[in-house]
Amino acid sequence: MSYSFVSHLYCPKCAKTYSSDALINTCTCGAPLLVDYDFESAKRMFTKENLQTRKPNLWRYHELLPIKSVEHVITLGEGMTPIIDCKTTAAKMGLKRLLIKDEGQLPTGSFKARGSAVGVSKAKELGIDELAMPTNGNAGAAWSLYAARAGMKSHIIMPKDAPSITRQEVYIAGSDLRIIPGLISDAGKMIAEEAPLKGWFNVSTLKEPYRIEGKKTMGLEIAEQLNWTVPDVILYPTGGGVGLIGIYKALKELQKMGMIAEDKMPRMVAVQAEGCAPIVKAFNEGKTESEFWNNSVTSAFGINVPKALGDFLVLDAIYKTNGCAIAIDDETILADQKEIAEHEGLFVCPEGSAVYTATKRLFKSGWIKEDETVVCINTGMGIKYPETVYLPEFEG
Ligand SMILES: *Cc1c(COP(=O)(O)O)cnc(C)c1O
Ligand SMILES: [Zn+2]
């Protein structure tokens, strides 16, 4: 039996298809490519019963991942992060069930480990030995460390304001690191120019098709952990939006496989920071694509993305699920980070805190109802961002 049932790549914009064995970045039309599978065949092996016997990491879903041969799997044990039942907070709010999926427990301290585990493994399978990417920090850290494990060279360009710990992670992994003034969009332009000249594979967000497949496993896990049901609402801190697109893709695939009911999808919510909210603006204006957000700024650095290549896919998932998009101010994000820690013992990252604030606001406004089950994605661990916690002076 095959390890993977990957069938081909397709363009969600112009419908052109490509071989999944080809070394390819984006569609000729410029849009990101998505991976498709032979679901009919996959169904025979990918069953609820078979899954129960497998290890608690994301490779348990290998039939719906793009790596064809198990020898190419590069792993640090990533996946199956816990879903924390936040009873104290839910009771305080008056909400039935508030669940936080804690991605801070993954290797490298953020959910970027999922995208890089699958992306690096597939790059290895395709024979790549040097990759390059712009990053807001966590992606660079994860891809550097997984590339090191795969014996690959990595070239990383990071804005100078990115969280300092991620710089150290990239450095310690032996990557070629460059720090620049400006934003991830500036770093992206540099990579786009330099990579083809130097023969590096450009693994920028959605410029290669496989990172999203790793992130999609969040959606597969949520369904499996909720005993093959879906929650009413899923909130996601949206930068490039890959995680949101991935979760939506995963749940659609499980519907095709007959593993979850076809008549219910969670309402997908994109949460952004007020200082960088291109998706929220597009949603409020009823648009299907976003515009570049000028002078973006937020302490939730992972979601400081002024223009996402996959914005049309994020907005499509929101519209199709009757979801919404909402922006939160930095001051509340940081105050709520402390509130979650005090109530639940969970030290979430600012991006995760933004999602929690969004839950409270949407509940207050009546958009989330009392009897609903809500899943918040905490994308990283709080201890990666010590500079976001204001510490008063302690006199001894
Ligand atoms: C990258 C990142 C995000 C945004 O992820 P996308 O899937 O690109 O939208 C959110 N939170 C953290 C901690 C991140 O590192
Ligand atoms: Zn296309």
mmCIF file of C-alpha atoms and ligand atoms in Angstrom:
data_model
loop_
_atom_site.group_PDB
_atom_site.id
_atom_site.type_symbol
_atom_site.label_atom_id
_atom_site.label_comp_id
_atom_site.label_asym_id
_atom_site.label_seq_id
_atom_site.Cartn_x
_atom_site.Cartn_y
_atom_site.Cartn_z
ATOM 1 C CA MET A 1 0.000 0.000 0.000
ATOM 2 C CA SER A 2 1.151 3.520 -0.755
ATOM 3 C CA TYR A 3 2.462 5.751 1.990
ATOM 4 C CA SER A 4 0.828 8.765 0.329
ATOM 5 C CA PHE A 5 -2.162 9.101 -1.967
ATOM 6 C CA VAL A 6 -1.068 12.448 -3.378
ATOM 7 C CA SER A 7 -2.349 12.726 -6.952
ATOM 8 C CA HIS A 8 -1.407 16.144 -8.368
ATOM 9 C CA LEU A 9 -1.139 19.887 -7.777
ATOM 10 C CA TYR A 10 -3.820 22.317 -8.908
ATOM 11 C CA CYS A 11 -4.293 26.054 -9.102
ATOM 12 C CA PRO A 12 -7.300 27.326 -7.096
ATOM 13 C CA LYS A 13 -7.440 30.420 -9.334
ATOM 14 C CA CYS A 14 -7.127 29.184 -12.948
ATOM 15 C CA ALA A 15 -7.582 25.399 -12.376
ATOM 16 C CA LYS A 16 -4.366 24.448 -14.185
ATOM 17 C CA THR A 17 -2.865 21.166 -12.885
ATOM 18 C CA TYR A 18 0.735 20.034 -12.345
ATOM 19 C CA SER A 19 2.562 16.840 -11.409
ATOM 20 C CA SER A 20 3.357 16.403 -7.731
ATOM 21 C CA ASP A 21 6.817 15.137 -8.720
ATOM 22 C CA ALA A 22 7.758 18.419 -10.354
ATOM 23 C CA LEU A 23 9.916 20.975 -8.591
ATOM 24 C CA ILE A 24 7.582 23.915 -8.665
ATOM 25 C CA ASN A 25 6.808 27.122 -6.779
ATOM 26 C CA THR A 26 3.576 28.799 -7.950
ATOM 27 C CA CYS A 27 1.195 28.490 -10.907
ATOM 28 C CA THR A 28 2.154 30.245 -14.133
ATOM 29 C CA CYS A 29 -0.711 32.667 -13.297
ATOM 30 C CA GLY A 30 1.093 33.572 -10.044
ATOM 31 C CA ALA A 31 -1.377 31.977 -7.623
ATOM 32 C CA PRO A 32 -0.325 29.457 -4.955
ATOM 33 C CA LEU A 33 -0.750 25.769 -5.805
ATOM 34 C CA LEU A 34 -2.667 23.294 -3.675
ATOM 35 C CA VAL A 35 -2.145 19.552 -3.299
ATOM 36 C CA ASP A 36 -4.829 17.039 -4.227
ATOM 37 C CA TYR A 37 -5.207 13.352 -3.333
ATOM 38 C CA ASP A 38 -6.845 10.176 -4.521
ATOM 39 C CA PHE A 39 -9.409 10.130 -1.715
ATOM 40 C CA GLU A 40 -11.182 7.000 -2.933
ATOM 41 C CA SER A 41 -8.017 4.918 -2.546
ATOM 42 C CA ALA A 42 -6.826 6.697 0.601
ATOM 43 C CA LYS A 43 -10.114 5.826 2.302
ATOM 44 C CA ARG A 44 -9.232 2.147 2.489
ATOM 45 C CA MET A 45 -6.229 2.755 4.750
ATOM 46 C CA PHE A 46 -7.095 6.064 6.365
ATOM 47 C CA THR A 47 -9.816 4.782 8.681
ATOM 48 C CA LYS A 48 -10.779 5.740 12.232
ATOM 49 C CA GLU A 49 -9.739 2.266 13.405
ATOM 50 C CA ASN A 50 -6.327 2.288 11.706
ATOM 51 C CA LEU A 51 -5.589 5.760 13.005
ATOM 52 C CA GLN A 52 -6.101 4.623 16.585
ATOM 53 C CA THR A 53 -3.086 2.321 16.326
ATOM 54 C CA ARG A 54 -0.716 5.032 15.132
ATOM 55 C CA LYS A 55 1.784 7.238 16.970
ATOM 56 C CA PRO A 56 0.547 10.627 18.267
ATOM 57 C CA ASN A 57 2.313 12.806 15.717
ATOM 58 C CA LEU A 58 1.208 14.378 12.437
ATOM 59 C CA TRP A 59 2.662 11.558 10.324
ATOM 60 C CA ARG A 60 -0.279 9.441 11.480
ATOM 61 C CA TYR A 61 -2.097 11.185 8.593
ATOM 62 C CA HIS A 62 0.525 10.180 5.997
ATOM 63 C CA GLU A 63 -2.020 9.063 3.380
ATOM 64 C CA LEU A 64 -3.181 12.682 3.155
ATOM 65 C CA LEU A 65 0.327 14.155 3.181
ATOM 66 C CA PRO A 66 2.486 14.639 0.053
ATOM 67 C CA ILE A 67 5.597 12.637 0.979
ATOM 68 C CA LYS A 68 5.657 9.441 -1.084
ATOM 69 C CA SER A 69 8.330 7.519 0.729
ATOM 70 C CA VAL A 70 8.698 7.160 4.491
ATOM 71 C CA GLU A 71 12.529 7.403 4.204
ATOM 72 C CA HIS A 72 12.163 11.056 3.330
ATOM 73 C CA VAL A 73 10.261 11.975 6.477
ATOM 74 C CA ILE A 74 12.177 14.483 8.626
ATOM 75 C CA THR A 75 10.618 14.558 12.066
ATOM 76 C CA LEU A 76 11.155 15.867 15.579
ATOM 77 C CA GLY A 77 7.964 14.211 16.811
ATOM 78 C CA GLU A 78 5.676 17.137 15.890
ATOM 79 C CA GLY A 79 1.901 16.962 16.108
ATOM 80 C CA MET A 80 -1.039 15.897 18.285
ATOM 81 C CA THR A 81 -0.881 18.965 20.470
ATOM 82 C CA PRO A 82 -3.380 18.987 23.325
ATOM 83 C CA ILE A 83 -6.726 20.700 23.249
ATOM 84 C CA ILE A 84 -7.046 22.448 26.598
ATOM 85 C CA ASP A 85 -10.542 22.758 28.033
ATOM 86 C CA CYS A 86 -10.688 26.302 29.460
ATOM 87 C CA LYS A 87 -13.483 25.818 31.967
ATOM 88 C CA THR A 88 -12.735 28.766 34.231
ATOM 89 C CA THR A 89 -12.671 31.223 31.350
ATOM 90 C CA ALA A 90 -15.719 29.712 29.661
ATOM 91 C CA ALA A 91 -17.719 29.879 32.910
ATOM 92 C CA LYS A 92 -16.705 33.505 33.463
ATOM 93 C CA MET A 93 -17.823 34.395 29.941
ATOM 94 C CA GLY A 94 -20.995 32.303 29.989
ATOM 95 C CA LEU A 95 -19.883 30.185 27.033
ATOM 96 C CA LYS A 96 -20.531 26.431 26.900
ATOM 97 C CA ARG A 97 -17.133 25.223 25.799
ATOM 98 C CA LEU A 98 -13.915 27.117 25.145
ATOM 99 C CA LEU A 99 -11.049 24.986 23.882
ATOM 100 C CA ILE A 100 -7.515 26.173 23.188
ATOM 101 C CA LYS A 101 -5.411 24.010 20.894
ATOM 102 C CA ASP A 102 -1.936 24.615 22.257
ATOM 103 C CA GLU A 103 0.528 24.704 19.391
ATOM 104 C CA GLY A 104 3.170 26.152 21.722
ATOM 105 C CA GLN A 105 4.034 22.583 22.702
ATOM 106 C CA LEU A 106 5.488 21.729 19.299
ATOM 107 C CA PRO A 107 9.241 21.503 18.544
ATOM 108 C CA THR A 108 10.666 25.040 18.033
ATOM 109 C CA GLY A 109 7.808 26.428 20.146
ATOM 110 C CA SER A 110 5.341 27.304 17.407
ATOM 111 C CA PHE A 111 2.989 25.669 14.937
ATOM 112 C CA LYS A 112 5.473 26.558 12.181
ATOM 113 C CA ALA A 113 7.016 23.171 13.008
ATOM 114 C CA ARG A 114 4.130 21.506 11.150
ATOM 115 C CA GLY A 115 4.694 23.393 7.917
ATOM 116 C CA SER A 116 8.451 22.963 8.029
ATOM 117 C CA ALA A 117 8.369 19.241 8.898
ATOM 118 C CA VAL A 118 6.237 18.519 5.831
ATOM 119 C CA GLY A 119 7.834 21.202 3.623
ATOM 120 C CA VAL A 120 11.422 20.138 4.393
ATOM 121 C CA SER A 121 10.557 16.436 4.000
ATOM 122 C CA LYS A 122 9.019 17.050 0.577
ATOM 123 C CA ALA A 123 11.957 19.268 -0.455
ATOM 124 C CA LYS A 124 14.273 16.413 0.484
ATOM 125 C CA GLU A 125 12.179 13.976 -1.528
ATOM 126 C CA LEU A 126 12.440 16.291 -4.534
ATOM 127 C CA GLY A 127 16.229 16.402 -4.190
ATOM 128 C CA ILE A 128 16.627 19.978 -2.960
ATOM 129 C CA ASP A 129 19.686 20.807 -0.891
ATOM 130 C CA GLU A 130 19.436 24.580 -0.399
ATOM 131 C CA LEU A 131 16.356 26.534 0.542
ATOM 132 C CA ALA A 132 15.639 30.197 1.199
ATOM 133 C CA MET A 133 12.884 32.188 2.876
ATOM 134 C CA PRO A 134 11.843 35.526 4.361
ATOM 135 C CA THR A 135 10.412 35.232 7.879
ATOM 136 C CA ASN A 136 8.842 37.098 10.783
ATOM 137 C CA GLY A 137 10.795 34.780 13.046
ATOM 138 C CA ASN A 138 9.060 31.510 13.873
ATOM 139 C CA ALA A 139 9.010 30.129 10.339
ATOM 140 C CA GLY A 140 12.710 30.872 9.907
ATOM 141 C CA ALA A 141 13.454 29.158 13.221
ATOM 142 C CA ALA A 142 11.441 26.068 12.351
ATOM 143 C CA TRP A 143 12.680 25.733 8.766
ATOM 144 C CA SER A 144 16.321 26.258 9.834
ATOM 145 C CA LEU A 145 16.164 23.543 12.445
ATOM 146 C CA TYR A 146 14.322 21.035 10.270
ATOM 147 C CA ALA A 147 16.642 21.825 7.345
ATOM 148 C CA ALA A 148 19.612 21.173 9.623
ATOM 149 C CA ARG A 149 18.120 17.819 10.557
ATOM 150 C CA ALA A 150 17.684 17.018 6.857
ATOM 151 C CA GLY A 151 21.286 18.005 6.095
ATOM 152 C CA MET A 152 20.163 20.942 3.963
ATOM 153 C CA LYS A 153 21.544 24.447 3.814
ATOM 154 C CA SER A 154 19.089 27.285 4.546
ATOM 155 C CA HIS A 155 19.180 31.014 3.788
ATOM 156 C CA ILE A 156 16.973 33.164 5.976
ATOM 157 C CA ILE A 157 16.183 36.890 5.795
ATOM 158 C CA MET A 158 14.480 38.393 8.854
ATOM 159 C CA PRO A 159 13.324 41.936 9.759
ATOM 160 C CA LYS A 160 15.350 43.420 12.615
ATOM 161 C CA ASP A 161 12.267 43.744 14.842
ATOM 162 C CA ALA A 162 11.435 40.020 14.797
ATOM 163 C CA PRO A 163 11.511 38.353 18.240
ATOM 164 C CA SER A 164 15.169 37.957 19.187
ATOM 165 C CA ILE A 165 14.858 34.321 20.256
ATOM 166 C CA THR A 166 14.004 33.314 16.684
ATOM 167 C CA ARG A 167 17.247 34.913 15.497
ATOM 168 C CA GLN A 168 19.109 32.746 17.958
ATOM 169 C CA GLU A 169 17.291 29.634 16.781
ATOM 170 C CA VAL A 170 18.255 30.346 13.168
ATOM 171 C CA TYR A 171 21.847 31.060 14.153
ATOM 172 C CA ILE A 172 22.264 27.949 16.261
ATOM 173 C CA ALA A 173 20.929 25.783 13.422
ATOM 174 C CA GLY A 174 23.843 26.959 11.272
ATOM 175 C CA SER A 175 21.745 28.815 8.720
ATOM 176 C CA ASP A 176 22.894 31.700 6.601
ATOM 177 C CA LEU A 177 21.032 34.519 8.423
ATOM 178 C CA ARG A 178 20.578 38.095 7.277
ATOM 179 C CA ILE A 179 18.847 40.783 9.369
ATOM 180 C CA ILE A 180 17.335 43.713 7.481
ATOM 181 C CA PRO A 181 15.474 46.939 8.293
ATOM 182 C CA GLY A 182 11.851 46.821 7.102
ATOM 183 C CA LEU A 183 9.171 44.150 6.958
ATOM 184 C CA ILE A 184 8.700 40.558 5.840
ATOM 185 C CA SER A 185 7.478 41.905 2.491
ATOM 186 C CA ASP A 186 10.892 43.562 1.975
ATOM 187 C CA ALA A 187 12.683 40.347 2.928
ATOM 188 C CA GLY A 188 10.398 38.493 0.491
ATOM 189 C CA LYS A 189 11.456 40.721 -2.406
ATOM 190 C CA MET A 190 15.132 40.063 -1.654
ATOM 191 C CA ILE A 191 14.607 36.295 -1.598
ATOM 192 C CA ALA A 192 12.595 36.408 -4.825
ATOM 193 C CA GLU A 193 15.497 38.156 -6.575
ATOM 194 C CA GLU A 194 18.337 36.174 -5.093
ATOM 195 C CA ALA A 195 17.005 32.602 -4.948
ATOM 196 C CA PRO A 196 16.818 31.940 -8.721
ATOM 197 C CA LEU A 197 20.322 33.384 -9.241
ATOM 198 C CA LYS A 198 21.857 31.189 -6.553
ATOM 199 C CA GLY A 199 19.836 28.043 -7.236
ATOM 200 C CA TRP A 200 18.039 28.126 -3.873
ATOM 201 C CA PHE A 201 14.520 26.716 -3.601
ATOM 202 C CA ASN A 202 12.227 29.564 -2.502
ATOM 203 C CA VAL A 203 10.026 28.310 0.343
ATOM 204 C CA SER A 204 8.284 31.637 1.116
ATOM 205 C CA THR A 205 4.717 31.351 2.428
ATOM 206 C CA LEU A 206 2.536 29.762 -0.291
ATOM 207 C CA LYS A 207 5.346 30.028 -2.863
ATOM 208 C CA GLU A 208 5.690 26.264 -2.553
ATOM 209 C CA PRO A 209 2.693 23.933 -2.180
ATOM 210 C CA TYR A 210 3.682 21.771 0.795
ATOM 211 C CA ARG A 211 3.892 23.988 3.877
ATOM 212 C CA ILE A 212 0.105 24.235 3.896
ATOM 213 C CA GLU A 213 -0.146 20.442 3.933
ATOM 214 C CA GLY A 214 1.757 20.402 7.222
ATOM 215 C CA LYS A 215 -0.437 23.118 8.696
ATOM 216 C CA LYS A 216 -3.550 21.317 7.528
ATOM 217 C CA THR A 217 -2.845 18.622 10.134
ATOM 218 C CA MET A 218 -4.196 21.052 12.783
ATOM 219 C CA GLY A 219 -7.608 20.558 11.172
ATOM 220 C CA LEU A 220 -7.222 16.773 10.982
ATOM 221 C CA GLU A 221 -6.259 16.680 14.649
ATOM 222 C CA ILE A 222 -9.131 18.897 15.796
ATOM 223 C CA ALA A 223 -11.621 16.567 14.096
ATOM 224 C CA GLU A 224 -9.993 13.438 15.509
ATOM 225 C CA GLN A 225 -9.619 14.915 19.013
ATOM 226 C CA LEU A 226 -13.291 15.942 19.022
ATOM 227 C CA ASN A 227 -14.154 12.343 18.120
ATOM 228 C CA TRP A 228 -14.783 13.065 14.433
ATOM 229 C CA THR A 229 -16.970 16.085 14.938
ATOM 230 C CA VAL A 230 -16.195 19.741 14.275
ATOM 231 C CA PRO A 231 -16.621 22.691 16.649
ATOM 232 C CA ASP A 232 -19.025 25.559 15.869
ATOM 233 C CA VAL A 233 -16.289 28.157 15.538
ATOM 234 C CA ILE A 234 -12.529 28.080 14.951
ATOM 235 C CA LEU A 235 -10.539 31.281 15.504
ATOM 236 C CA TYR A 236 -7.118 31.665 13.973
ATOM 237 C CA PRO A 237 -4.474 34.459 14.236
ATOM 238 C CA THR A 238 -4.035 35.313 10.579
ATOM 239 C CA GLY A 239 -0.834 36.549 8.985
ATOM 240 C CA GLY A 240 -0.218 34.734 5.712
ATOM 241 C CA GLY A 241 -3.354 32.765 6.543
ATOM 242 C CA VAL A 242 -1.820 29.380 5.752
ATOM 243 C CA GLY A 243 -3.110 27.811 8.945
ATOM 244 C CA LEU A 244 -6.675 28.944 8.302
ATOM 245 C CA ILE A 245 -6.603 27.784 4.683
ATOM 246 C CA GLY A 246 -5.046 24.522 5.862
ATOM 247 C CA ILE A 247 -7.651 23.803 8.548
ATOM 248 C CA TYR A 248 -10.456 24.512 6.073
ATOM 249 C CA LYS A 249 -8.814 22.266 3.441
ATOM 250 C CA ALA A 250 -8.371 19.466 5.994
ATOM 251 C CA LEU A 251 -12.015 19.507 7.041
ATOM 252 C CA LYS A 252 -13.179 19.512 3.398
ATOM 253 C CA GLU A 253 -10.935 16.503 2.775
ATOM 254 C CA LEU A 254 -12.352 14.658 5.782
ATOM 255 C CA GLN A 255 -15.835 15.337 4.413
ATOM 256 C CA LYS A 256 -14.794 13.868 1.037
ATOM 257 C CA MET A 257 -13.471 10.819 2.878
ATOM 258 C CA GLY A 258 -16.748 10.423 4.765
ATOM 259 C CA MET A 259 -14.953 10.800 8.120
ATOM 260 C CA ILE A 260 -16.996 13.784 9.339
ATOM 261 C CA ALA A 261 -20.558 14.919 8.578
ATOM 262 C CA GLU A 262 -20.972 16.801 5.324
ATOM 263 C CA ASP A 263 -23.565 19.226 6.582
ATOM 264 C CA LYS A 264 -21.465 21.079 9.137
ATOM 265 C CA MET A 265 -18.356 23.216 8.864
ATOM 266 C CA PRO A 266 -17.091 25.412 11.691
ATOM 267 C CA ARG A 267 -17.400 29.168 11.079
ATOM 268 C CA MET A 268 -13.822 30.237 10.383
ATOM 269 C CA VAL A 269 -12.645 33.475 11.998
ATOM 270 C CA ALA A 270 -9.520 35.348 10.902
ATOM 271 C CA VAL A 271 -8.113 37.376 13.792
ATOM 272 C CA GLN A 272 -5.671 40.190 13.023
ATOM 273 C CA ALA A 273 -4.065 43.089 14.899
ATOM 274 C CA GLU A 274 -5.467 46.602 14.456
ATOM 275 C CA GLY A 275 -2.023 47.707 13.283
ATOM 276 C CA CYS A 276 -2.080 45.185 10.417
ATOM 277 C CA ALA A 277 -5.564 44.126 9.324
ATOM 278 C CA PRO A 278 -5.734 43.757 5.525
ATOM 279 C CA ILE A 279 -7.992 40.687 5.645
ATOM 280 C CA VAL A 280 -10.382 42.357 8.114
ATOM 281 C CA LYS A 281 -10.610 45.434 5.877
ATOM 282 C CA ALA A 282 -11.315 43.307 2.804
ATOM 283 C CA PHE A 283 -13.948 41.324 4.729
ATOM 284 C CA ASN A 284 -15.668 44.481 5.982
ATOM 285 C CA GLU A 285 -15.788 45.773 2.414
ATOM 286 C CA GLY A 286 -17.103 42.452 1.078
ATOM 287 C CA LYS A 287 -14.043 42.015 -1.160
ATOM 288 C CA THR A 288 -12.464 38.765 -2.308
ATOM 289 C CA GLU A 289 -8.868 40.015 -2.147
ATOM 290 C CA SER A 290 -6.960 42.289 0.217
ATOM 291 C CA GLU A 291 -4.833 45.378 -0.400
ATOM 292 C CA PHE A 292 -1.306 46.031 0.876
ATOM 293 C CA TRP A 293 -1.473 47.457 4.437
ATOM 294 C CA ASN A 294 0.906 50.405 4.751
ATOM 295 C CA ASN A 295 3.092 51.016 7.837
ATOM 296 C CA SER A 296 1.930 47.860 9.577
ATOM 297 C CA VAL A 297 2.867 47.470 13.245
ATOM 298 C CA THR A 298 1.933 45.085 16.081
ATOM 299 C CA SER A 299 3.600 43.262 18.965
ATOM 300 C CA ALA A 300 1.956 40.080 17.650
ATOM 301 C CA PHE A 301 4.793 39.788 15.167
ATOM 302 C CA GLY A 302 3.684 36.528 13.549
ATOM 303 C CA ILE A 303 0.636 38.281 12.139
ATOM 304 C CA ASN A 304 2.413 41.352 10.830
ATOM 305 C CA VAL A 305 1.874 40.464 7.164
ATOM 306 C CA PRO A 306 0.765 43.477 5.082
ATOM 307 C CA LYS A 307 -0.298 41.460 2.031
ATOM 308 C CA ALA A 308 -0.785 37.694 1.873
ATOM 309 C CA LEU A 309 -0.450 35.729 -1.349
ATOM 310 C CA GLY A 310 -3.281 33.455 -0.227
ATOM 311 C CA ASP A 311 -5.635 36.266 0.858
ATOM 312 C CA PHE A 312 -8.315 35.167 -1.630
ATOM 313 C CA LEU A 313 -8.275 31.648 -0.155
ATOM 314 C CA VAL A 314 -8.587 32.981 3.407
ATOM 315 C CA LEU A 315 -11.533 35.180 2.418
ATOM 316 C CA ASP A 316 -13.133 32.336 0.467
ATOM 317 C CA ALA A 317 -12.974 30.046 3.528
ATOM 318 C CA ILE A 318 -14.492 32.796 5.692
ATOM 319 C CA TYR A 319 -17.355 33.492 3.261
ATOM 320 C CA LYS A 320 -18.099 29.809 2.574
ATOM 321 C CA THR A 321 -18.371 29.007 6.301
ATOM 322 C CA ASN A 322 -20.280 32.169 7.302
ATOM 323 C CA GLY A 323 -17.265 33.169 9.345
ATOM 324 C CA CYS A 324 -15.874 36.637 9.931
ATOM 325 C CA ALA A 325 -12.683 38.663 10.397
ATOM 326 C CA ILE A 326 -11.897 40.868 13.375
ATOM 327 C CA ALA A 327 -9.012 43.108 14.460
ATOM 328 C CA ILE A 328 -7.756 43.516 18.041
ATOM 329 C CA ASP A 329 -5.625 46.300 19.548
ATOM 330 C CA ASP A 330 -2.202 45.509 21.015
ATOM 331 C CA GLU A 331 -2.978 46.810 24.475
ATOM 332 C CA THR A 332 -5.840 44.353 24.948
ATOM 333 C CA ILE A 333 -3.805 41.525 23.410
ATOM 334 C CA LEU A 334 -1.114 41.964 26.070
ATOM 335 C CA ALA A 335 -3.614 42.402 28.935
ATOM 336 C CA ASP A 336 -5.462 39.240 27.908
ATOM 337 C CA GLN A 337 -2.228 37.285 27.682
ATOM 338 C CA LYS A 338 -1.984 37.754 31.456
ATOM 339 C CA GLU A 339 -5.670 36.969 31.965
ATOM 340 C CA ILE A 340 -5.396 33.564 30.247
ATOM 341 C CA ALA A 341 -2.268 32.722 32.229
ATOM 342 C CA GLU A 342 -4.005 33.652 35.501
ATOM 343 C CA HIS A 343 -7.195 31.734 34.705
ATOM 344 C CA GLU A 344 -5.872 28.692 32.931
ATOM 345 C CA GLY A 345 -2.158 28.413 33.632
ATOM 346 C CA LEU A 346 -1.506 28.786 29.926
ATOM 347 C CA PHE A 347 1.244 31.168 28.815
ATOM 348 C CA VAL A 348 0.178 31.833 25.230
ATOM 349 C CA CYS A 349 1.917 33.961 22.607
ATOM 350 C CA PRO A 350 0.467 37.418 21.731
ATOM 351 C CA GLU A 351 -1.061 35.960 18.534
ATOM 352 C CA GLY A 352 -2.852 33.329 20.633
ATOM 353 C CA SER A 353 -4.010 35.997 23.028
ATOM 354 C CA ALA A 354 -5.504 38.021 20.147
ATOM 355 C CA VAL A 355 -7.674 35.038 19.293
ATOM 356 C CA TYR A 356 -8.869 34.773 22.876
ATOM 357 C CA THR A 357 -9.754 38.496 22.941
ATOM 358 C CA ALA A 358 -11.628 38.015 19.665
ATOM 359 C CA THR A 359 -13.644 35.191 21.244
ATOM 360 C CA LYS A 360 -14.702 37.440 24.115
ATOM 361 C CA ARG A 361 -15.695 40.260 21.754
ATOM 362 C CA LEU A 362 -17.646 38.010 19.390
ATOM 363 C CA PHE A 363 -19.422 36.432 22.351
ATOM 364 C CA LYS A 364 -20.345 39.823 23.755
ATOM 365 C CA SER A 365 -21.693 40.967 20.397
ATOM 366 C CA GLY A 366 -23.830 37.820 20.114
ATOM 367 C CA TRP A 367 -21.975 36.434 17.075
ATOM 368 C CA ILE A 368 -20.825 33.475 19.204
ATOM 369 C CA LYS A 369 -23.747 31.913 21.112
ATOM 370 C CA GLU A 370 -23.811 30.500 24.648
ATOM 371 C CA ASP A 371 -24.292 26.890 23.618
ATOM 372 C CA GLU A 372 -21.464 26.797 21.069
ATOM 373 C CA THR A 373 -18.132 24.987 21.143
ATOM 374 C CA VAL A 374 -15.262 27.272 20.229
ATOM 375 C CA VAL A 375 -11.707 26.282 19.342
ATOM 376 C CA CYS A 376 -8.991 28.941 19.610
ATOM 377 C CA ILE A 377 -5.629 28.214 18.062
ATOM 378 C CA ASN A 378 -2.695 29.306 20.211
ATOM 379 C CA THR A 379 0.020 29.299 17.571
ATOM 380 C CA GLY A 380 3.054 29.537 19.837
ATOM 381 C CA MET A 381 4.450 29.454 23.354
ATOM 382 C CA GLY A 382 4.516 32.639 25.406
ATOM 383 C CA ILE A 383 8.019 32.010 26.694
ATOM 384 C CA LYS A 384 9.387 32.753 23.211
ATOM 385 C CA TYR A 385 8.318 36.403 23.695
ATOM 386 C CA PRO A 386 9.547 37.507 27.135
ATOM 387 C CA GLU A 387 9.728 41.125 25.915
ATOM 388 C CA THR A 388 5.922 41.295 25.675
ATOM 389 C CA VAL A 389 5.507 40.843 29.424
ATOM 390 C CA TYR A 390 5.823 44.020 31.440
ATOM 391 C CA LEU A 391 7.429 43.182 34.759
ATOM 392 C CA PRO A 392 7.066 45.626 37.678
ATOM 393 C CA GLU A 393 10.098 46.213 39.889
ATOM 394 C CA PHE A 394 10.409 43.758 42.741
ATOM 395 C CA GLU A 395 12.172 45.054 45.846
ATOM 396 C CA GLY A 396 13.821 42.401 47.965
HETATM 397 C C1 LIG B 1 3.341 32.627 11.527
HETATM 398 C C2 LIG B 1 2.535 32.836 12.739
HETATM 399 C C3 LIG B 1 1.172 33.154 12.661
HETATM 400 C C4 LIG B 1 0.448 33.367 11.347
HETATM 401 O O1 LIG B 1 0.375 32.198 10.623
HETATM 402 P P1 LIG B 1 -0.223 32.130 9.153
HETATM 403 O O2 LIG B 1 -0.664 30.733 9.010
HETATM 404 O O3 LIG B 1 0.879 32.479 8.219
HETATM 405 O O4 LIG B 1 -1.344 33.097 9.078
HETATM 406 C C5 LIG B 1 0.462 33.247 13.833
HETATM 407 N N1 LIG B 1 1.064 33.093 15.031
HETATM 408 C C6 LIG B 1 2.377 32.800 15.153
HETATM 409 C C7 LIG B 1 2.974 32.621 16.507
HETATM 410 C C8 LIG B 1 3.161 32.661 14.012
HETATM 411 O O5 LIG B 1 4.459 32.352 14.123
HETATM 412 ZN ZN ZN B 2 -3.197 29.447 -11.977
#
